[in-house]
PDB file of C-alpha atoms in Angstrom:
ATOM      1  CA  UNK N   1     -16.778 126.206 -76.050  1.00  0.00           C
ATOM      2  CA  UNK N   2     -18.731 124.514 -73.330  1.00  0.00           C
ATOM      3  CA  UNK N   3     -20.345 125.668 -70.681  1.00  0.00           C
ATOM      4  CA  UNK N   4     -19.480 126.132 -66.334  1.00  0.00           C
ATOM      5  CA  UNK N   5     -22.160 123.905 -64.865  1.00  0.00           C
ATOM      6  CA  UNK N   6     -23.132 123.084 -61.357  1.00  0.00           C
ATOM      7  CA  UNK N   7     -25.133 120.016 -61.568  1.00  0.00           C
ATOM      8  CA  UNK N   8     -26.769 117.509 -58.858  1.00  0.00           C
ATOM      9  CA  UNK N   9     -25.750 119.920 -56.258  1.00  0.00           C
ATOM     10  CA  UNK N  10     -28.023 119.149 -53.280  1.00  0.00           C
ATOM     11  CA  UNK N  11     -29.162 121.322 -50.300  1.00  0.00           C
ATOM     12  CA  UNK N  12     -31.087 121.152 -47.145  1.00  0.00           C
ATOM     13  CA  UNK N  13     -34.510 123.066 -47.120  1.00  0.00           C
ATOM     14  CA  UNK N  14     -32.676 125.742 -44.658  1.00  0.00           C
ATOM     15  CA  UNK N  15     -29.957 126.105 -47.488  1.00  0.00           C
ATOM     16  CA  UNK N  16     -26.909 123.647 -46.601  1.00  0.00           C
ATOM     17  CA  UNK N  17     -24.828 122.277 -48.851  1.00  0.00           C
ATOM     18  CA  UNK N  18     -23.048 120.456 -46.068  1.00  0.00           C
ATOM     19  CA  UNK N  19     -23.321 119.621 -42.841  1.00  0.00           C
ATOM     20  CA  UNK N  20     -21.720 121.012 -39.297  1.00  0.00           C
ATOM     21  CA  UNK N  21     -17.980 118.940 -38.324  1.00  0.00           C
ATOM     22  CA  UNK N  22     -16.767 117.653 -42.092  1.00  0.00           C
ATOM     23  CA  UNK N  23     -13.911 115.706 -41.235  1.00  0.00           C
ATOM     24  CA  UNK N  24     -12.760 111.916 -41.845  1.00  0.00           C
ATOM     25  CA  UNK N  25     -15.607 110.204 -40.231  1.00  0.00           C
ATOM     26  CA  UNK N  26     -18.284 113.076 -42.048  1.00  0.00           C
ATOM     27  CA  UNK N  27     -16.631 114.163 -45.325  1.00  0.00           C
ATOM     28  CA  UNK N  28     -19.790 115.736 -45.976  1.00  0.00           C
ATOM     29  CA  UNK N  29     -20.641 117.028 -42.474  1.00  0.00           C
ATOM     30  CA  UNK N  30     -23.112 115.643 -40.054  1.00  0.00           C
ATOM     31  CA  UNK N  31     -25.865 114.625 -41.448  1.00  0.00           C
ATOM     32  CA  UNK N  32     -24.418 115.856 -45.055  1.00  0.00           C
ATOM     33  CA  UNK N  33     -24.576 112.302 -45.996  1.00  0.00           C
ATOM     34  CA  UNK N  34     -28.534 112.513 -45.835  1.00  0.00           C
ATOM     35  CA  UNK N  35     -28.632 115.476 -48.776  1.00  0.00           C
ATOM     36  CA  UNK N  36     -27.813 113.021 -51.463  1.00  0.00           C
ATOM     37  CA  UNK N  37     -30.513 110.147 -50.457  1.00  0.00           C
ATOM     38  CA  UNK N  38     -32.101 111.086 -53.750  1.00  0.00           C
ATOM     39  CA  UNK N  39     -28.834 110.431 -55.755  1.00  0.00           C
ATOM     40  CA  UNK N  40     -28.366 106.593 -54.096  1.00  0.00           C
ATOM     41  CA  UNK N  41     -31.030 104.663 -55.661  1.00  0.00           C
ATOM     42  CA  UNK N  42     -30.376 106.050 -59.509  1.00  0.00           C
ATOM     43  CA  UNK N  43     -28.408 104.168 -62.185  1.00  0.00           C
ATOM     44  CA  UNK N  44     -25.652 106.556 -62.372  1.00  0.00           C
ATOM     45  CA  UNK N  45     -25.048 106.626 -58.701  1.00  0.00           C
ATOM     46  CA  UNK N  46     -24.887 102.313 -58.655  1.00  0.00           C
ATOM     47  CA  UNK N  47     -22.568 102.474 -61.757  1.00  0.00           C
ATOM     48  CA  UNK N  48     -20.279 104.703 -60.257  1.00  0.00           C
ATOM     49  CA  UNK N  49     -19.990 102.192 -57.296  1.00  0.00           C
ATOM     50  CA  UNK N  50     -19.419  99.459 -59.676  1.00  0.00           C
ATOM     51  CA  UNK N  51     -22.980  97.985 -58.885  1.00  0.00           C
ATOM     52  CA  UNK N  52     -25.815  97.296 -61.707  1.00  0.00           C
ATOM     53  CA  UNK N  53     -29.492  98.475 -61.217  1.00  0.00           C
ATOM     54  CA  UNK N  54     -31.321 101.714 -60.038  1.00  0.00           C
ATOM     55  CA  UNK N  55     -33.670 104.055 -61.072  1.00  0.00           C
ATOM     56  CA  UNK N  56     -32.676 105.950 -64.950  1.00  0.00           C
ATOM     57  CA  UNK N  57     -33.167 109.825 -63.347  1.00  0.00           C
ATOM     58  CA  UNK N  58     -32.714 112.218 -65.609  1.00  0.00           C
ATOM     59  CA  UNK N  59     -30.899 114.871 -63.309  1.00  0.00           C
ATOM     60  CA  UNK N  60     -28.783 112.179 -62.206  1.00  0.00           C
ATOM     61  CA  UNK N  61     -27.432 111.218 -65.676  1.00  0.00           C
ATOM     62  CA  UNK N  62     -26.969 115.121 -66.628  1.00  0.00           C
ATOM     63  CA  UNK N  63     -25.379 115.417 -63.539  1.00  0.00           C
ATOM     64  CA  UNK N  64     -22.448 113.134 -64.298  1.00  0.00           C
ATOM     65  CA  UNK N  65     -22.025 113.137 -68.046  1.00  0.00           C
ATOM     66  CA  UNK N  66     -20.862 115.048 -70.830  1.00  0.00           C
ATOM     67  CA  UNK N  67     -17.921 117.020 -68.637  1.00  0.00           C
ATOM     68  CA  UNK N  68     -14.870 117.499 -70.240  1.00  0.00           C
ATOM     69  CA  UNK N  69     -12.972 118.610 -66.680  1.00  0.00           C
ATOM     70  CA  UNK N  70     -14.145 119.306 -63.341  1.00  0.00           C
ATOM     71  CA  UNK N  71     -12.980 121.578 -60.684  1.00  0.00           C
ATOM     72  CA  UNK N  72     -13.132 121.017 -56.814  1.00  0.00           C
ATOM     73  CA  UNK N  73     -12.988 122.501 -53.661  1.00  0.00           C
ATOM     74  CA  UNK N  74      -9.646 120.946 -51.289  1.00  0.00           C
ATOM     75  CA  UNK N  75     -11.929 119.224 -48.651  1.00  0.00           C
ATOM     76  CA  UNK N  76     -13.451 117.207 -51.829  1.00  0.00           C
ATOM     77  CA  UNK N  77     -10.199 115.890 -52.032  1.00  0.00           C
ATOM     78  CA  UNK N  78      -9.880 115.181 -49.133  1.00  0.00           C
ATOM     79  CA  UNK N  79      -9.953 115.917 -45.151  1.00  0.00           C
ATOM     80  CA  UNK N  80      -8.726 119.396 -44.036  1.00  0.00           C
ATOM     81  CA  UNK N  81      -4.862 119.867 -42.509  1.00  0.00           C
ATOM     82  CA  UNK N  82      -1.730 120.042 -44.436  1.00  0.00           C
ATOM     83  CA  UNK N  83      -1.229 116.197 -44.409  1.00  0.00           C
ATOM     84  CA  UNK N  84      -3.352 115.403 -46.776  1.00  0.00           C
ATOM     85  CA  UNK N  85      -5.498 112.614 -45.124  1.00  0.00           C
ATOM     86  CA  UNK N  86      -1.522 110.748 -44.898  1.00  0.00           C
ATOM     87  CA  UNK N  87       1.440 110.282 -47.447  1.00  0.00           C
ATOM     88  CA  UNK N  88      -0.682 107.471 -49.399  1.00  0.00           C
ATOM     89  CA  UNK N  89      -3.802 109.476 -49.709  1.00  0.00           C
ATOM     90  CA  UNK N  90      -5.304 109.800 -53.176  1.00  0.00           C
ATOM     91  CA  UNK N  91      -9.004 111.204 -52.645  1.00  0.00           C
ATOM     92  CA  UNK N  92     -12.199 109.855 -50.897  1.00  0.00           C
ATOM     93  CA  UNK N  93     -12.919 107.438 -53.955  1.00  0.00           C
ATOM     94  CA  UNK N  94     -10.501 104.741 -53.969  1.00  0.00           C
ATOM     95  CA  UNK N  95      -8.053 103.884 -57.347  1.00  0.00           C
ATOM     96  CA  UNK N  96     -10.951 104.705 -59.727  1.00  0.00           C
ATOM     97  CA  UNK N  97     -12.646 108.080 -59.287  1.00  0.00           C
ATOM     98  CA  UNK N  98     -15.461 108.787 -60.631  1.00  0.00           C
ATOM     99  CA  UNK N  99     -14.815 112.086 -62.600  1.00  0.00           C
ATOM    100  CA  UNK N 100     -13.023 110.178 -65.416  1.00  0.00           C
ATOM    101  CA  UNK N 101     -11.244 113.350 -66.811  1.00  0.00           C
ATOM    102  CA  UNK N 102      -8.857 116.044 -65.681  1.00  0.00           C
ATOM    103  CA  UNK N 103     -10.083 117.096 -62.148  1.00  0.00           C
ATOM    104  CA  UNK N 104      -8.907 120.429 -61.001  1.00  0.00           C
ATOM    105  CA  UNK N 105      -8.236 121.020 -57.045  1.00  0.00           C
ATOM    106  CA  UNK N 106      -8.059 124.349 -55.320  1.00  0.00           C
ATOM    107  CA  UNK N 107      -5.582 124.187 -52.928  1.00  0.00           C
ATOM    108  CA  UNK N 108      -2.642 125.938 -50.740  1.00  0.00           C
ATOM    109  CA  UNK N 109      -1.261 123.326 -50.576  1.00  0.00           C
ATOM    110  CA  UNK N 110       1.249 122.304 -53.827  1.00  0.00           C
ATOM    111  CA  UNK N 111       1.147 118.800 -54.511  1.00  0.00           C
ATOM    112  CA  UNK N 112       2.471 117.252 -57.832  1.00  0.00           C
ATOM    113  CA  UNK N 113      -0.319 115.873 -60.324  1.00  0.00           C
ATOM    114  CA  UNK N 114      -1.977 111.841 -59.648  1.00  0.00           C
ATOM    115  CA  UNK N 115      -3.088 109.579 -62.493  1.00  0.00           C
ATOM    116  CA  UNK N 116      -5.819 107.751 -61.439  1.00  0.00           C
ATOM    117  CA  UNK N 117      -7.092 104.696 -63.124  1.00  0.00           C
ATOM    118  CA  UNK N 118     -10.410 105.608 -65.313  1.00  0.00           C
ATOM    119  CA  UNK N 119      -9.319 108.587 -67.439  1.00  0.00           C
ATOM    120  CA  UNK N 120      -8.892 110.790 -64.212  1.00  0.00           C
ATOM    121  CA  UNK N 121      -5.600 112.389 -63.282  1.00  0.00           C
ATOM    122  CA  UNK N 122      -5.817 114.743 -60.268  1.00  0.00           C
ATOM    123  CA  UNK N 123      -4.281 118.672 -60.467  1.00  0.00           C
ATOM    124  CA  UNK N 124      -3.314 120.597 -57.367  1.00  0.00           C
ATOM    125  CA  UNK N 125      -4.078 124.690 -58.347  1.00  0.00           C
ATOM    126  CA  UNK N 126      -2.396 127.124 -55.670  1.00  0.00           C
ATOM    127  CA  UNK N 127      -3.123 130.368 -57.656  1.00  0.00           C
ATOM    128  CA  UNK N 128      -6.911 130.737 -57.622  1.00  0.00           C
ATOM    129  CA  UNK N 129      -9.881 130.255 -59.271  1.00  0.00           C
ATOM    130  CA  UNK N 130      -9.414 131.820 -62.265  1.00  0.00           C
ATOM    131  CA  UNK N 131      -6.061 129.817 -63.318  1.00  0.00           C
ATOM    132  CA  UNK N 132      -8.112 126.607 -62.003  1.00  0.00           C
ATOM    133  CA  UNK N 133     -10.922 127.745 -64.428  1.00  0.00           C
ATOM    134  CA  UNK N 134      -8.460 128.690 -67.224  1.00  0.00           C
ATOM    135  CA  UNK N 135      -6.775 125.401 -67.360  1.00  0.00           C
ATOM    136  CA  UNK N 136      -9.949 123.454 -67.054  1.00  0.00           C
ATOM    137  CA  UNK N 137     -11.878 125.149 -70.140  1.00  0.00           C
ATOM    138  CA  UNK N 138      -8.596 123.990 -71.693  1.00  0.00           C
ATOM    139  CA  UNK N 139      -8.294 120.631 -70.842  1.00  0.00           C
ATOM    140  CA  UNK N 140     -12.430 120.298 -71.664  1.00  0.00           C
ATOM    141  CA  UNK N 141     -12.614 121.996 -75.044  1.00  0.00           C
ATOM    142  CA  UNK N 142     -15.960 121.846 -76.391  1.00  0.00           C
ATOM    143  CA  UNK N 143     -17.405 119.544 -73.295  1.00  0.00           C
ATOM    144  CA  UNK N 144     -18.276 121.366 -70.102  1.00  0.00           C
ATOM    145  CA  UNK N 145     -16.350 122.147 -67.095  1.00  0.00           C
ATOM    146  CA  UNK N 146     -18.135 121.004 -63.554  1.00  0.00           C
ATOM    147  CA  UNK N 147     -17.714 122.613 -60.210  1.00  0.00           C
ATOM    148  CA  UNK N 148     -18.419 120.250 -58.312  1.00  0.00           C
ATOM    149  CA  UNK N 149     -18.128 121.264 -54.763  1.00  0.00           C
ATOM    150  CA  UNK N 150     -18.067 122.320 -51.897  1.00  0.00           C
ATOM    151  CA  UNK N 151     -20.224 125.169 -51.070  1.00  0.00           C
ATOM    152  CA  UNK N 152     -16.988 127.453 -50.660  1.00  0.00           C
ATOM    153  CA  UNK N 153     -15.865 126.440 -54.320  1.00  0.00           C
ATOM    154  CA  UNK N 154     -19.405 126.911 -55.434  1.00  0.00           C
ATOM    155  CA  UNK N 155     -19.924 130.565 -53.790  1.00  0.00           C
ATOM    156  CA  UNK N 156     -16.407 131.820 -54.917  1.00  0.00           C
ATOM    157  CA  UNK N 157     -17.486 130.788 -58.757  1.00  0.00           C
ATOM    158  CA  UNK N 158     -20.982 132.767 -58.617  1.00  0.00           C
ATOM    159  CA  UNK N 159     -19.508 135.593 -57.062  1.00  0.00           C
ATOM    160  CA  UNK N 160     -17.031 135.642 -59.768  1.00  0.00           C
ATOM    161  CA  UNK N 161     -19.820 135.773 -62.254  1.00  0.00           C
ATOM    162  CA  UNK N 162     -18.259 132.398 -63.882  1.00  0.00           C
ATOM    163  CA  UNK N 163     -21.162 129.840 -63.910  1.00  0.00           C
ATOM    164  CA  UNK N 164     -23.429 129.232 -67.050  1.00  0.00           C
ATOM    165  CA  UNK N 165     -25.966 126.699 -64.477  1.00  0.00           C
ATOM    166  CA  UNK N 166     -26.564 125.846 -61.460  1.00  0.00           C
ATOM    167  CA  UNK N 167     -28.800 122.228 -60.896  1.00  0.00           C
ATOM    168  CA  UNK N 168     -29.577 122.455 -57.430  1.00  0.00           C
ATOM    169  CA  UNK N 169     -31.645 119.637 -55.418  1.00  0.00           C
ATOM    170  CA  UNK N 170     -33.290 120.520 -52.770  1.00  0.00           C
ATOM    171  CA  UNK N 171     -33.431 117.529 -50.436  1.00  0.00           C
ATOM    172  CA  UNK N 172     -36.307 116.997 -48.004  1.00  0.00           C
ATOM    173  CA  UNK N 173     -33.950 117.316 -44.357  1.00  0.00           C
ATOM    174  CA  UNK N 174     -33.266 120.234 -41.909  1.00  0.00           C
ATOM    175  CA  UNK N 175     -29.841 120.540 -40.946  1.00  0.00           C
ATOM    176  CA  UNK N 176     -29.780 123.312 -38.733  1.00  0.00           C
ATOM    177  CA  UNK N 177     -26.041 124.175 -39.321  1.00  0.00           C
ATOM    178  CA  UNK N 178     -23.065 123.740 -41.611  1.00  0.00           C
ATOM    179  CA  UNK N 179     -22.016 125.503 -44.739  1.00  0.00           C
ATOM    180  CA  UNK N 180     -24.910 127.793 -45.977  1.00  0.00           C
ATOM    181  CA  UNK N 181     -24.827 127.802 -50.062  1.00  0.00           C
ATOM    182  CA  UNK N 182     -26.612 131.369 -50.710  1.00  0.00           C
ATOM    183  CA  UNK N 183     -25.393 133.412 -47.625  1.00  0.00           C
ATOM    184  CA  UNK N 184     -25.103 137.033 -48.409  1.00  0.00           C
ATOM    185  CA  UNK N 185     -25.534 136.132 -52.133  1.00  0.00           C
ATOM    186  CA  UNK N 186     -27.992 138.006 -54.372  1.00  0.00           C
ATOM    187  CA  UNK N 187     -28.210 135.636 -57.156  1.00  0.00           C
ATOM    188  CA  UNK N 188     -31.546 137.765 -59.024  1.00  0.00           C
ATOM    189  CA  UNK N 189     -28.283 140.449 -59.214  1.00  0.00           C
ATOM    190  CA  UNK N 190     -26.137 138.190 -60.604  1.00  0.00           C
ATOM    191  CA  UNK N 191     -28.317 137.760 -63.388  1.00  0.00           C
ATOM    192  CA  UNK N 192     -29.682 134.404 -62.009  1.00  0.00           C
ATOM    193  CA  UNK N 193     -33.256 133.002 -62.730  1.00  0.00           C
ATOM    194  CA  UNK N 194     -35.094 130.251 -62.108  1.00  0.00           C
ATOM    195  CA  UNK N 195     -35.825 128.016 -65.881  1.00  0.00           C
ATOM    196  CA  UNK N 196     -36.865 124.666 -64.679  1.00  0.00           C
ATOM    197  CA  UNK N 197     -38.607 122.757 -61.154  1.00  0.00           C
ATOM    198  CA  UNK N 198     -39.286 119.425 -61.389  1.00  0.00           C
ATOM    199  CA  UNK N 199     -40.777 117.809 -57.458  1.00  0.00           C
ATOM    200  CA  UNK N 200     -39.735 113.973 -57.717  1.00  0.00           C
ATOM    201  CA  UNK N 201     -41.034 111.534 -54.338  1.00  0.00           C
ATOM    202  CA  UNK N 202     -37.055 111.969 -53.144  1.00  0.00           C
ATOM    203  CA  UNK N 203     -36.487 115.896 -53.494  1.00  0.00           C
ATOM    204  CA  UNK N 204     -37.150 118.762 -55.553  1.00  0.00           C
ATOM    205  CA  UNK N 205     -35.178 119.865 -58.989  1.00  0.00           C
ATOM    206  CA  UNK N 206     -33.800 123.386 -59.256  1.00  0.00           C
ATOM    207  CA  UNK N 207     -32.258 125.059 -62.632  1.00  0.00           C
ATOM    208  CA  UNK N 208     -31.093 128.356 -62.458  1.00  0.00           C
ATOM    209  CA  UNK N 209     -29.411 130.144 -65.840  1.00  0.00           C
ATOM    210  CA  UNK N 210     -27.197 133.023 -66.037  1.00  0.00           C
TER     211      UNK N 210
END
C-alpha cells in the first residue's frame, strides 16, 4: 500500500497557500501565481508544458512522479459556481492534464466521469473525503495517492489524520491575504514533525512526517 502525500505544495512566508480573489483571471488568487516561481524553471515543470530544458530539482521530480491517483479540491478543477467554468469545460490544463492517472475531485456538484488524453480520466466525488480517499487508494494500489490542492482539500485531509507527508515550499513573497494553510491547526498534535529542510536560491524545502 502506498502512501497519502502532499508534495511541492508551496506557501507564502505569512502561510498562504493561495492568494485573495481566485477566480478565472487568478485561479490561484492574486498574486498566487508568484508561490510557484520556484517550480517554473525545473525540468518537470517545462515537460509538463510540453517544452524541453530546465533545471533537474529534486523536489520537483518527487513532486510529480510515482502517484498512482490524485485527489483535488473543486476550484482545482476549475472556477467556483455551479457552471462549471461553461458546458465545454474540462479543467485549467487543456486536453492533456498533467496528472496522467485517475484524478479524484471533491465536489457538490455531480458530474459524470472525463477521459482525458495522457492516462488521466477525471472523477466527480459528492460524498466526502473519505469515499474520495477510498476510491483513490484503490485505483493507486501500491503507488501513492496525491492531494494536491487547494488549501481547503489539504486542511480537511490533516484534520482527518489521513496524510503520510506533507512537502511544503516555502516561497520567498508576502501575500498578506488569501487562504491560510495552518490556521487553527496544531500539526505537533497531529503527530507532525519536521524530517528534512533543504534552502535552495528560489525557496525553502519543508518535509513533515506523520
Amino acid at each position: 500500500m502506498g502512501k497519502v502525500r502532499v508534495a511541492g505544495f508551496a506557501v507564502s512566508i505569512d502561510g498562504f497557500g493561495a492568494g485573495p480573489d481566485q477566480g478565472l483571471e487568478h485561479p490561484l488568487g492574486k498574486g498566487g501565481r508568484e508561490l510557484h516561481n520556484w517550480f517554473y524553471p525545473t525540468k518537470a515543470f517545462r515537460s509538463m508544458i510540453g517544452q524541453d530544458g530546465g533545471t533537474d530539482d529534486r523536489f520537483a521530480r518527487a513532486a510529480m512522479a510515482g502517484f498512482g491517483a490524485y485527489i483535488l479540491g473543486r476550484n482545482m478543477f476549475g472556477p467556483a459556481g455551479d457552471n462549471w467554468g461553461g458546458p465545454d469545460w474540462k479543467g485549467w490544463w487543456g486536453d492533456n492534464p498533467p496528472y496522467h492517472a485517475p484524478t479524484f475531485i471533491l465536489t457538490h456538484h455531480p458530474r459524470a466521469p472525463i477521459v482525458m488524453e495522457g492516462g488521466t480520466t477525471f472523477h466527480f466525488v459528492t460524498d466526502g473525503i473519505d469515499a474520495a480517499l477510498a476510491q483513490a487508494k484503490a485505483a493507486a494500489g501500491d503507488r501513492d495517492v496525491k492531494i494536491g490542492g487547494g488549501v481547503a482539500t489539504v486542511r480537511q485531509y490533516l484534520l482527518a489524520g489521513a496524510i503520510d507527508e506533507l512537502h511544503l515550499v516555502q516561497s520567498p513573497i508576502v501575500l498578506g491575504r488569501g487562504e491560510a494553510l495552518f490556521a487553527g491547526i496544531d500539526l505537533p498534535g497531529l503527530g507532525y514533525r519536521v524530517t528534512e529542510v533543504v534552502p535552495t536560491e528560489l525557496a525553502t524545502h519543508i518535509v513533515l512526517t506523520r
